């Protein structure tokens, strides 16, 4: 795991059980385009704590959240939480967004897939509820779609338009009535089908920050070549590929507004 890159550009990407190899690849490419050095981390790497001395951030990508918990519950999650509290940042994409919330409600009523439980990182003090849109399956991409998101009214300019981004099984973020919610903010909202709901949230955690996303702004049109996707998704992604970059810009403006311990 050794890397001689400057500290301010090193970002860990969790690549152990549960992490989708395709999502890991997309995440690493996205970070490289933003001039970071992406370093893939196993659970063993996380538990060593070595990365906390040299890295500015850590990303948990899409995949399955339960295996993350199985390997990192207790000591691993304490290290991640402490890293953020001391000035690092955490980015959770889809499964990583579920994982960074205090509670998960997934596929309610489905006897084969339902998960309702708590999680230890709890950067967002409410619940990650999903999938936001129906049709998700672990075994293929049949539940994928391109969805609309928009900045919330509180920070929306008259020129802001809806953006179209990749989605596959992600959550929305449901707040609880708590003083803790003063430390979180909605960065982007889902548009429809019948109402809006937080799609991307930013959370202040000690001296650090976390962003949790139910959508996949790291996935671009060029990334779709490496995995089977529907013609509809391919054509929409080609048409709206630049939209996701606006979402990513807001994500990193929020994350990078931190001071990392020397």
Tab-separated table of N, CA and C in Angstrom, residues 107-245:
chain	number	residue	atom	x	y	z
A	107	UNK	N	-35.145	-2.404	0.457
A	107	UNK	CA	-36.082	-3.392	-0.099
A	107	UNK	C	-37.113	-3.861	0.930
A	108	UNK	N	-37.734	-2.904	1.595
A	108	UNK	CA	-38.732	-3.233	2.616
A	108	UNK	C	-39.835	-4.104	2.039
A	109	UNK	N	-40.130	-5.200	2.727
A	109	UNK	CA	-41.185	-6.112	2.300
A	109	UNK	C	-40.733	-7.228	1.388
A	110	UNK	N	-39.483	-7.188	0.912
A	110	UNK	CA	-38.957	-8.252	0.051
A	110	UNK	C	-38.258	-9.286	0.931
A	111	UNK	N	-38.802	-10.491	1.053
A	111	UNK	CA	-38.233	-11.474	1.990
A	111	UNK	C	-36.823	-11.916	1.629
A	112	UNK	N	-36.422	-11.740	0.372
A	112	UNK	CA	-35.101	-12.180	-0.064
A	112	UNK	C	-34.034	-11.090	0.029
A	113	UNK	N	-34.463	-9.832	0.093
A	113	UNK	CA	-33.484	-8.753	0.010
A	113	UNK	C	-33.603	-7.718	1.129
A	114	UNK	N	-34.655	-7.769	1.925
A	114	UNK	CA	-34.891	-6.715	2.917
A	114	UNK	C	-33.765	-6.626	3.946
A	115	UNK	N	-33.330	-5.399	4.195
A	115	UNK	CA	-32.365	-5.103	5.252
A	115	UNK	C	-32.891	-3.902	6.024
A	116	UNK	N	-33.005	-4.040	7.314
A	116	UNK	CA	-33.329	-2.907	8.178
A	116	UNK	C	-32.446	-3.019	9.411
A	117	UNK	N	-31.490	-2.127	9.517
A	117	UNK	CA	-30.491	-2.249	10.568
A	117	UNK	C	-29.802	-0.909	10.795
A	118	UNK	N	-28.962	-0.856	11.802
A	118	UNK	CA	-28.164	0.338	12.070
A	118	UNK	C	-26.745	0.132	11.532
A	119	UNK	N	-26.027	1.229	11.354
A	119	UNK	CA	-24.639	1.194	10.919
A	119	UNK	C	-23.814	2.105	11.819
A	120	UNK	N	-22.516	1.819	11.935
A	120	UNK	CA	-21.684	2.456	12.936
A	120	UNK	C	-21.120	3.814	12.532
A	121	UNK	N	-20.853	4.038	11.258
A	121	UNK	CA	-20.229	5.312	10.871
A	121	UNK	C	-21.154	6.486	11.167
A	122	UNK	N	-22.411	6.372	10.776
A	122	UNK	CA	-23.460	7.339	11.142
A	122	UNK	C	-23.066	8.782	10.845
A	123	UNK	N	-22.429	9.010	9.703
A	123	UNK	CA	-22.127	10.393	9.315
A	123	UNK	C	-23.427	11.174	9.102
A	124	UNK	N	-24.382	10.526	8.426
A	124	UNK	CA	-25.727	11.085	8.319
A	124	UNK	C	-26.561	10.455	9.426
A	125	UNK	N	-27.162	11.261	10.310
A	125	UNK	CA	-27.824	10.699	11.491
A	125	UNK	C	-29.198	10.107	11.235
A	126	UNK	N	-29.678	10.190	10.007
A	126	UNK	CA	-30.973	9.623	9.672
A	126	UNK	C	-30.841	8.280	8.985
A	127	UNK	N	-31.812	7.970	8.122
A	127	UNK	CA	-31.878	6.676	7.442
A	127	UNK	C	-31.581	6.810	5.957
A	128	UNK	N	-30.883	5.825	5.430
A	128	UNK	CA	-30.739	5.650	3.986
A	128	UNK	C	-31.809	4.661	3.558
A	129	UNK	N	-32.753	5.117	2.734
A	129	UNK	CA	-33.920	4.316	2.377
A	129	UNK	C	-33.882	4.037	0.878
A	130	UNK	N	-33.960	2.770	0.515
A	130	UNK	CA	-33.898	2.478	-0.900
A	130	UNK	C	-34.389	1.068	-1.231
A	131	UNK	N	-34.330	0.771	-2.520
A	131	UNK	CA	-33.943	1.676	-3.591
A	131	UNK	C	-34.981	2.786	-3.809
A	132	UNK	N	-34.493	3.928	-4.237
A	132	UNK	CA	-35.390	5.054	-4.504
A	132	UNK	C	-36.353	4.706	-5.641
A	133	UNK	N	-35.873	3.951	-6.626
A	133	UNK	CA	-36.705	3.542	-7.762
A	133	UNK	C	-36.730	2.016	-7.820
A	134	UNK	N	-37.825	1.433	-8.266
A	134	UNK	CA	-37.980	-0.031	-8.226
A	134	UNK	C	-37.160	-0.738	-9.294
A	135	UNK	N	-37.090	-2.059	-9.146
A	135	UNK	CA	-36.505	-2.896	-10.195
A	135	UNK	C	-35.089	-3.348	-9.949
A	136	UNK	N	-34.483	-2.969	-8.825
A	136	UNK	CA	-33.085	-3.307	-8.586
A	136	UNK	C	-32.894	-4.799	-8.381
A	137	UNK	N	-31.801	-5.349	-8.955
A	137	UNK	CA	-31.405	-6.739	-8.744
A	137	UNK	C	-29.892	-6.786	-8.516
A	138	UNK	N	-29.481	-7.635	-7.580
A	138	UNK	CA	-28.051	-7.801	-7.319
A	138	UNK	C	-27.327	-8.405	-8.517
A	139	UNK	N	-27.997	-9.279	-9.259
A	139	UNK	CA	-27.312	-10.133	-10.223
A	139	UNK	C	-27.095	-9.497	-11.592
A	140	UNK	N	-27.783	-8.389	-11.890
A	140	UNK	CA	-27.602	-7.767	-13.202
A	140	UNK	C	-27.944	-6.278	-13.115
A	141	UNK	N	-27.935	-5.619	-14.263
A	141	UNK	CA	-28.195	-4.182	-14.312
A	141	UNK	C	-29.622	-3.844	-14.732
A	142	UNK	N	-30.548	-4.778	-14.558
A	142	UNK	CA	-31.908	-4.553	-15.042
A	142	UNK	C	-32.609	-3.409	-14.318
A	143	UNK	N	-32.135	-3.024	-13.127
A	143	UNK	CA	-32.755	-1.917	-12.400
A	143	UNK	C	-32.095	-0.575	-12.637
A	144	UNK	N	-31.113	-0.534	-13.513
A	144	UNK	CA	-30.404	0.722	-13.756
A	144	UNK	C	-31.275	1.700	-14.540
A	145	UNK	N	-31.004	2.970	-14.380
A	145	UNK	CA	-31.716	4.008	-15.120
A	145	UNK	C	-30.947	5.323	-14.989
A	146	UNK	N	-31.334	6.279	-15.792
A	146	UNK	CA	-30.799	7.631	-15.669
A	146	UNK	C	-31.885	8.469	-15.009
A	147	UNK	N	-31.546	9.148	-13.903
A	147	UNK	CA	-32.541	9.879	-13.131
A	147	UNK	C	-32.180	11.361	-13.067
A	148	UNK	N	-33.180	12.160	-12.741
A	148	UNK	CA	-32.994	13.606	-12.651
A	148	UNK	C	-32.743	14.028	-11.209
A	149	UNK	N	-31.765	14.890	-11.026
A	149	UNK	CA	-31.503	15.513	-9.730
A	149	UNK	C	-31.365	17.015	-9.945
A	150	UNK	N	-31.593	17.778	-8.878
A	150	UNK	CA	-31.490	19.230	-8.953
A	150	UNK	C	-31.018	19.758	-7.607
A	151	UNK	N	-30.369	20.900	-7.614
A	151	UNK	CA	-29.991	21.522	-6.351
A	151	UNK	C	-31.250	21.909	-5.583
A	152	UNK	N	-31.203	21.845	-4.250
A	152	UNK	CA	-32.381	22.222	-3.456
A	152	UNK	C	-32.681	23.707	-3.611
A	153	UNK	N	-33.915	24.063	-3.346
A	153	UNK	CA	-34.373	25.448	-3.523
A	153	UNK	C	-33.500	26.429	-2.746
A	154	UNK	N	-33.023	26.018	-1.576
A	154	UNK	CA	-32.262	26.921	-0.712
A	154	UNK	C	-30.954	27.395	-1.334
A	155	UNK	N	-30.417	26.633	-2.289
A	155	UNK	CA	-29.160	27.052	-2.921
A	155	UNK	C	-29.239	26.983	-4.442
A	156	UNK	N	-30.443	27.097	-4.971
A	156	UNK	CA	-30.662	27.007	-6.415
A	156	UNK	C	-30.737	28.394	-7.025
A	157	UNK	N	-30.020	28.589	-8.119
A	157	UNK	CA	-30.102	29.852	-8.843
A	157	UNK	C	-31.133	29.721	-9.961
A	158	UNK	N	-31.608	30.852	-10.495
A	158	UNK	CA	-32.590	30.774	-11.594
A	158	UNK	C	-32.070	30.013	-12.813
A	159	UNK	N	-30.754	29.933	-12.952
A	159	UNK	CA	-30.183	29.255	-14.114
A	159	UNK	C	-29.979	27.766	-13.903
A	160	UNK	N	-30.140	27.293	-12.674
A	160	UNK	CA	-29.923	25.871	-12.387
A	160	UNK	C	-30.991	25.008	-13.064
A	161	UNK	N	-30.535	23.940	-13.698
A	161	UNK	CA	-31.423	23.001	-14.380
A	161	UNK	C	-31.270	21.612	-13.761
A	162	UNK	N	-32.218	20.759	-14.047
A	162	UNK	CA	-32.098	19.361	-13.644
A	162	UNK	C	-30.899	18.726	-14.343
A	163	UNK	N	-30.236	17.813	-13.628
A	163	UNK	CA	-29.124	17.062	-14.196
A	163	UNK	C	-29.486	15.587	-14.229
A	164	UNK	N	-29.032	14.907	-15.269
A	164	UNK	CA	-29.328	13.493	-15.445
A	164	UNK	C	-28.085	12.671	-15.100
A	165	UNK	N	-28.246	11.717	-14.182
A	165	UNK	CA	-27.115	10.929	-13.695
A	165	UNK	C	-27.490	9.453	-13.585
A	166	UNK	N	-26.479	8.621	-13.508
A	166	UNK	CA	-26.667	7.169	-13.459
A	166	UNK	C	-27.156	6.736	-12.079
A	167	UNK	N	-28.060	5.777	-12.066
A	167	UNK	CA	-28.662	5.256	-10.832
A	167	UNK	C	-28.818	3.752	-10.950
A	168	UNK	N	-28.519	3.038	-9.851
A	168	UNK	CA	-28.752	1.588	-9.841
A	168	UNK	C	-28.870	1.108	-8.394
A	169	UNK	N	-30.067	1.214	-7.831
A	169	UNK	CA	-30.335	0.674	-6.503
A	169	UNK	C	-30.043	1.608	-5.337
A	170	UNK	N	-29.745	2.851	-5.624
A	170	UNK	CA	-29.351	3.783	-4.570
A	170	UNK	C	-30.508	4.254	-3.701
A	171	UNK	N	-30.136	4.954	-2.643
A	171	UNK	CA	-31.099	5.376	-1.625
A	171	UNK	C	-31.442	6.851	-1.746
A	172	UNK	N	-32.443	7.243	-0.959
A	172	UNK	CA	-32.618	8.652	-0.593
A	172	UNK	C	-32.380	8.744	0.903
A	173	UNK	N	-32.198	9.952	1.391
A	173	UNK	CA	-31.807	10.150	2.780
A	173	UNK	C	-32.956	10.779	3.549
A	174	UNK	N	-33.407	10.059	4.559
A	174	UNK	CA	-34.577	10.463	5.336
A	174	UNK	C	-34.127	10.971	6.700
A	175	UNK	N	-34.320	12.249	6.986
A	175	UNK	CA	-33.845	12.799	8.257
A	175	UNK	C	-34.723	12.391	9.427
A	176	UNK	N	-34.139	12.526	10.609
A	176	UNK	CA	-34.906	12.371	11.844
A	176	UNK	C	-34.994	13.736	12.504
A	177	UNK	N	-35.914	13.880	13.415
A	177	UNK	CA	-36.043	15.138	14.139
A	177	UNK	C	-34.985	15.178	15.236
A	178	UNK	N	-33.869	15.822	14.962
A	178	UNK	CA	-32.751	15.799	15.885
A	178	UNK	C	-31.893	17.036	15.692
A	179	UNK	N	-31.292	17.502	16.765
A	179	UNK	CA	-30.354	18.626	16.673
A	179	UNK	C	-29.152	18.266	15.810
A	180	UNK	N	-28.855	16.956	15.710
A	180	UNK	CA	-27.708	16.518	14.926
A	180	UNK	C	-27.846	16.885	13.454
A	181	UNK	N	-29.068	17.048	12.970
A	181	UNK	CA	-29.275	17.341	11.563
A	181	UNK	C	-28.764	18.719	11.165
A	182	UNK	N	-28.459	19.563	12.148
A	182	UNK	CA	-27.867	20.854	11.834
A	182	UNK	C	-26.489	20.691	11.201
A	183	UNK	N	-25.891	19.507	11.352
A	183	UNK	CA	-24.564	19.235	10.799
A	183	UNK	C	-24.630	18.610	9.404
A	184	UNK	N	-25.820	18.497	8.816
A	184	UNK	CA	-25.936	17.920	7.475
A	184	UNK	C	-26.744	18.851	6.573
A	185	UNK	N	-26.488	18.729	5.281
A	185	UNK	CA	-27.174	19.573	4.311
A	185	UNK	C	-27.427	18.778	3.038
A	186	UNK	N	-28.524	19.070	2.355
A	186	UNK	CA	-28.817	18.420	1.075
A	186	UNK	C	-28.101	19.166	-0.034
A	187	UNK	N	-27.301	18.457	-0.810
A	187	UNK	CA	-26.586	19.054	-1.938
A	187	UNK	C	-27.369	18.916	-3.242
A	188	UNK	N	-28.002	17.749	-3.444
A	188	UNK	CA	-28.825	17.498	-4.637
A	188	UNK	C	-30.039	16.676	-4.228
A	189	UNK	N	-31.160	16.911	-4.920
A	189	UNK	CA	-32.410	16.208	-4.654
A	189	UNK	C	-32.842	15.416	-5.885
A	190	UNK	N	-33.476	14.274	-5.640
A	190	UNK	CA	-34.167	13.579	-6.724
A	190	UNK	C	-35.358	14.414	-7.191
A	191	UNK	N	-35.647	14.364	-8.475
A	191	UNK	CA	-36.837	14.997	-9.035
A	191	UNK	C	-37.818	13.896	-9.405
A	192	UNK	N	-38.949	13.812	-8.696
A	192	UNK	CA	-39.955	12.802	-8.977
A	192	UNK	C	-39.595	11.445	-8.397
A	193	UNK	N	-40.435	10.414	-8.610
A	193	UNK	CA	-41.581	10.469	-9.515
A	193	UNK	C	-42.758	11.301	-9.024
A	194	UNK	N	-42.941	11.413	-7.702
A	194	UNK	CA	-44.073	12.192	-7.208
A	194	UNK	C	-43.642	13.328	-6.292
A	195	UNK	N	-42.395	13.307	-5.842
A	195	UNK	CA	-41.922	14.344	-4.936
A	195	UNK	C	-40.401	14.419	-5.007
A	196	UNK	N	-39.814	15.323	-4.254
A	196	UNK	CA	-38.372	15.400	-4.168
A	196	UNK	C	-37.903	14.707	-2.887
A	197	UNK	N	-36.663	14.287	-2.893
A	197	UNK	CA	-36.055	13.666	-1.715
A	197	UNK	C	-34.547	13.827	-1.843
A	198	UNK	N	-33.838	13.939	-0.717
A	198	UNK	CA	-32.385	14.123	-0.794
A	198	UNK	C	-31.688	12.961	-1.498
A	199	UNK	N	-30.914	13.286	-2.523
A	199	UNK	CA	-30.140	12.282	-3.261
A	199	UNK	C	-28.672	12.304	-2.876
A	200	UNK	N	-28.163	13.482	-2.523
A	200	UNK	CA	-26.767	13.652	-2.118
A	200	UNK	C	-26.758	14.566	-0.898
A	201	UNK	N	-26.160	14.104	0.191
A	201	UNK	CA	-26.103	14.907	1.406
A	201	UNK	C	-24.656	15.114	1.834
A	202	UNK	N	-24.395	16.293	2.399
A	202	UNK	CA	-23.094	16.600	2.961
A	202	UNK	C	-23.203	16.713	4.469
A	203	UNK	N	-22.220	16.171	5.168
A	203	UNK	CA	-22.264	16.110	6.628
A	203	UNK	C	-20.959	16.636	7.205
A	204	UNK	N	-21.058	17.537	8.174
A	204	UNK	CA	-19.896	18.011	8.913
A	204	UNK	C	-19.656	17.061	10.084
A	205	UNK	N	-18.431	16.557	10.180
A	205	UNK	CA	-18.105	15.539	11.180
A	205	UNK	C	-16.807	15.963	11.871
A	206	UNK	N	-16.914	16.574	13.039
A	206	UNK	CA	-15.710	17.088	13.690
A	206	UNK	C	-15.035	18.103	12.798
A	207	UNK	N	-13.745	17.887	12.537
A	207	UNK	CA	-13.003	18.772	11.634
A	207	UNK	C	-13.103	18.342	10.181
A	208	UNK	N	-13.751	17.212	9.916
A	208	UNK	CA	-13.832	16.685	8.566
A	208	UNK	C	-15.233	16.729	7.995
A	209	UNK	N	-15.370	16.092	6.844
A	209	UNK	CA	-16.656	16.121	6.151
A	209	UNK	C	-16.916	14.788	5.468
A	210	UNK	N	-18.191	14.506	5.264
A	210	UNK	CA	-18.606	13.313	4.532
A	210	UNK	C	-19.687	13.702	3.537
A	211	UNK	N	-19.659	13.087	2.364
A	211	UNK	CA	-20.737	13.211	1.383
A	211	UNK	C	-21.239	11.809	1.072
A	212	UNK	N	-22.546	11.638	1.154
A	212	UNK	CA	-23.196	10.365	0.856
A	212	UNK	C	-24.117	10.569	-0.342
A	213	UNK	N	-24.046	9.669	-1.302
A	213	UNK	CA	-24.799	9.825	-2.547
A	213	UNK	C	-25.562	8.559	-2.882
A	214	UNK	N	-26.835	8.727	-3.226
A	214	UNK	CA	-27.626	7.608	-3.717
A	214	UNK	C	-27.471	7.391	-5.203
A	215	UNK	N	-26.910	8.376	-5.912
A	215	UNK	CA	-26.679	8.268	-7.354
A	215	UNK	C	-25.196	8.053	-7.621
A	216	UNK	N	-24.877	7.823	-8.882
A	216	UNK	CA	-23.504	7.497	-9.287
A	216	UNK	C	-22.920	8.591	-10.194
A	217	UNK	N	-22.537	9.736	-9.666
A	217	UNK	CA	-21.944	10.761	-10.537
A	217	UNK	C	-20.549	10.399	-11.022
A	218	UNK	N	-19.950	9.376	-10.435
A	218	UNK	CA	-18.630	8.927	-10.891
A	218	UNK	C	-18.698	8.157	-12.202
A	219	UNK	N	-19.882	7.708	-12.589
A	219	UNK	CA	-20.060	6.896	-13.792
A	219	UNK	C	-20.329	7.796	-14.993
A	220	UNK	N	-19.457	7.694	-15.991
A	220	UNK	CA	-19.626	8.450	-17.223
A	220	UNK	C	-19.967	7.540	-18.389
A	221	UNK	N	-20.281	8.144	-19.506
A	221	UNK	CA	-20.656	7.373	-20.695
A	221	UNK	C	-19.549	6.391	-21.096
A	222	UNK	N	-18.297	6.835	-21.042
A	222	UNK	CA	-17.183	5.966	-21.439
A	222	UNK	C	-17.057	4.747	-20.538
A	223	UNK	N	-17.541	4.847	-19.301
A	223	UNK	CA	-17.441	3.729	-18.369
A	223	UNK	C	-18.421	2.608	-18.694
A	224	UNK	N	-19.432	2.891	-19.488
A	224	UNK	CA	-20.453	1.891	-19.769
A	224	UNK	C	-19.976	0.803	-20.727
A	225	UNK	N	-18.832	1.013	-21.368
A	225	UNK	CA	-18.329	0.022	-22.312
A	225	UNK	C	-17.904	-1.264	-21.632
A	226	UNK	N	-17.553	-1.189	-20.343
A	226	UNK	CA	-16.965	-2.341	-19.665
A	226	UNK	C	-17.990	-3.241	-18.980
A	227	UNK	N	-19.274	-2.983	-19.167
A	227	UNK	CA	-20.323	-3.775	-18.522
A	227	UNK	C	-21.583	-3.672	-19.364
A	228	UNK	N	-22.414	-4.720	-19.422
A	228	UNK	CA	-23.614	-4.670	-20.277
A	228	UNK	C	-24.657	-3.687	-19.747
A	229	UNK	N	-25.172	-2.849	-20.632
A	229	UNK	CA	-26.169	-1.857	-20.264
A	229	UNK	C	-27.199	-1.746	-21.382
A	230	UNK	N	-28.398	-1.278	-21.043
A	230	UNK	CA	-29.471	-1.169	-22.020
A	230	UNK	C	-29.175	-0.048	-23.013
A	231	UNK	N	-29.776	-0.161	-24.196
A	231	UNK	CA	-29.614	0.876	-25.214
A	231	UNK	C	-30.128	2.219	-24.710
A	232	UNK	N	-31.229	2.188	-23.936
A	232	UNK	CA	-31.800	3.429	-23.417
A	232	UNK	C	-30.826	4.135	-22.479
A	233	UNK	N	-30.205	3.362	-21.571
A	233	UNK	CA	-29.232	3.951	-20.651
A	233	UNK	C	-28.029	4.479	-21.416
A	234	UNK	N	-27.550	3.724	-22.393
A	234	UNK	CA	-26.396	4.154	-23.176
A	234	UNK	C	-26.669	5.468	-23.893
A	235	UNK	N	-27.826	5.576	-24.522
A	235	UNK	CA	-28.133	6.788	-25.290
A	235	UNK	C	-28.335	7.990	-24.377
A	236	UNK	N	-28.995	7.784	-23.236
A	236	UNK	CA	-29.194	8.898	-22.303
A	236	UNK	C	-27.879	9.360	-21.695
A	237	UNK	N	-27.009	8.416	-21.358
A	237	UNK	CA	-25.720	8.792	-20.793
A	237	UNK	C	-24.877	9.565	-21.799
A	238	UNK	N	-24.927	9.152	-23.048
A	238	UNK	CA	-24.165	9.870	-24.081
A	238	UNK	C	-24.674	11.297	-24.216
A	239	UNK	N	-25.986	11.468	-24.140
A	239	UNK	CA	-26.590	12.786	-24.308
A	239	UNK	C	-26.319	13.696	-23.119
A	240	UNK	N	-26.281	13.131	-21.915
A	240	UNK	CA	-26.201	13.949	-20.695
A	240	UNK	C	-24.900	13.736	-19.921
A	241	UNK	N	-23.869	13.269	-20.575
A	241	UNK	CA	-22.658	12.860	-19.857
A	241	UNK	C	-22.054	13.977	-19.015
A	242	UNK	N	-22.131	15.212	-19.475
A	242	UNK	CA	-21.510	16.312	-18.734
A	242	UNK	C	-22.298	16.700	-17.486
A	243	UNK	N	-23.554	16.267	-17.383
A	243	UNK	CA	-24.379	16.657	-16.230
A	243	UNK	C	-23.758	16.200	-14.914
A	244	UNK	N	-23.239	14.978	-14.896
A	244	UNK	CA	-22.698	14.421	-13.657
A	244	UNK	C	-21.528	15.241	-13.115
A	245	UNK	N	-20.829	15.940	-14.013
A	245	UNK	CA	-19.664	16.721	-13.577
A	245	UNK	C	-20.079	17.878	-12.685
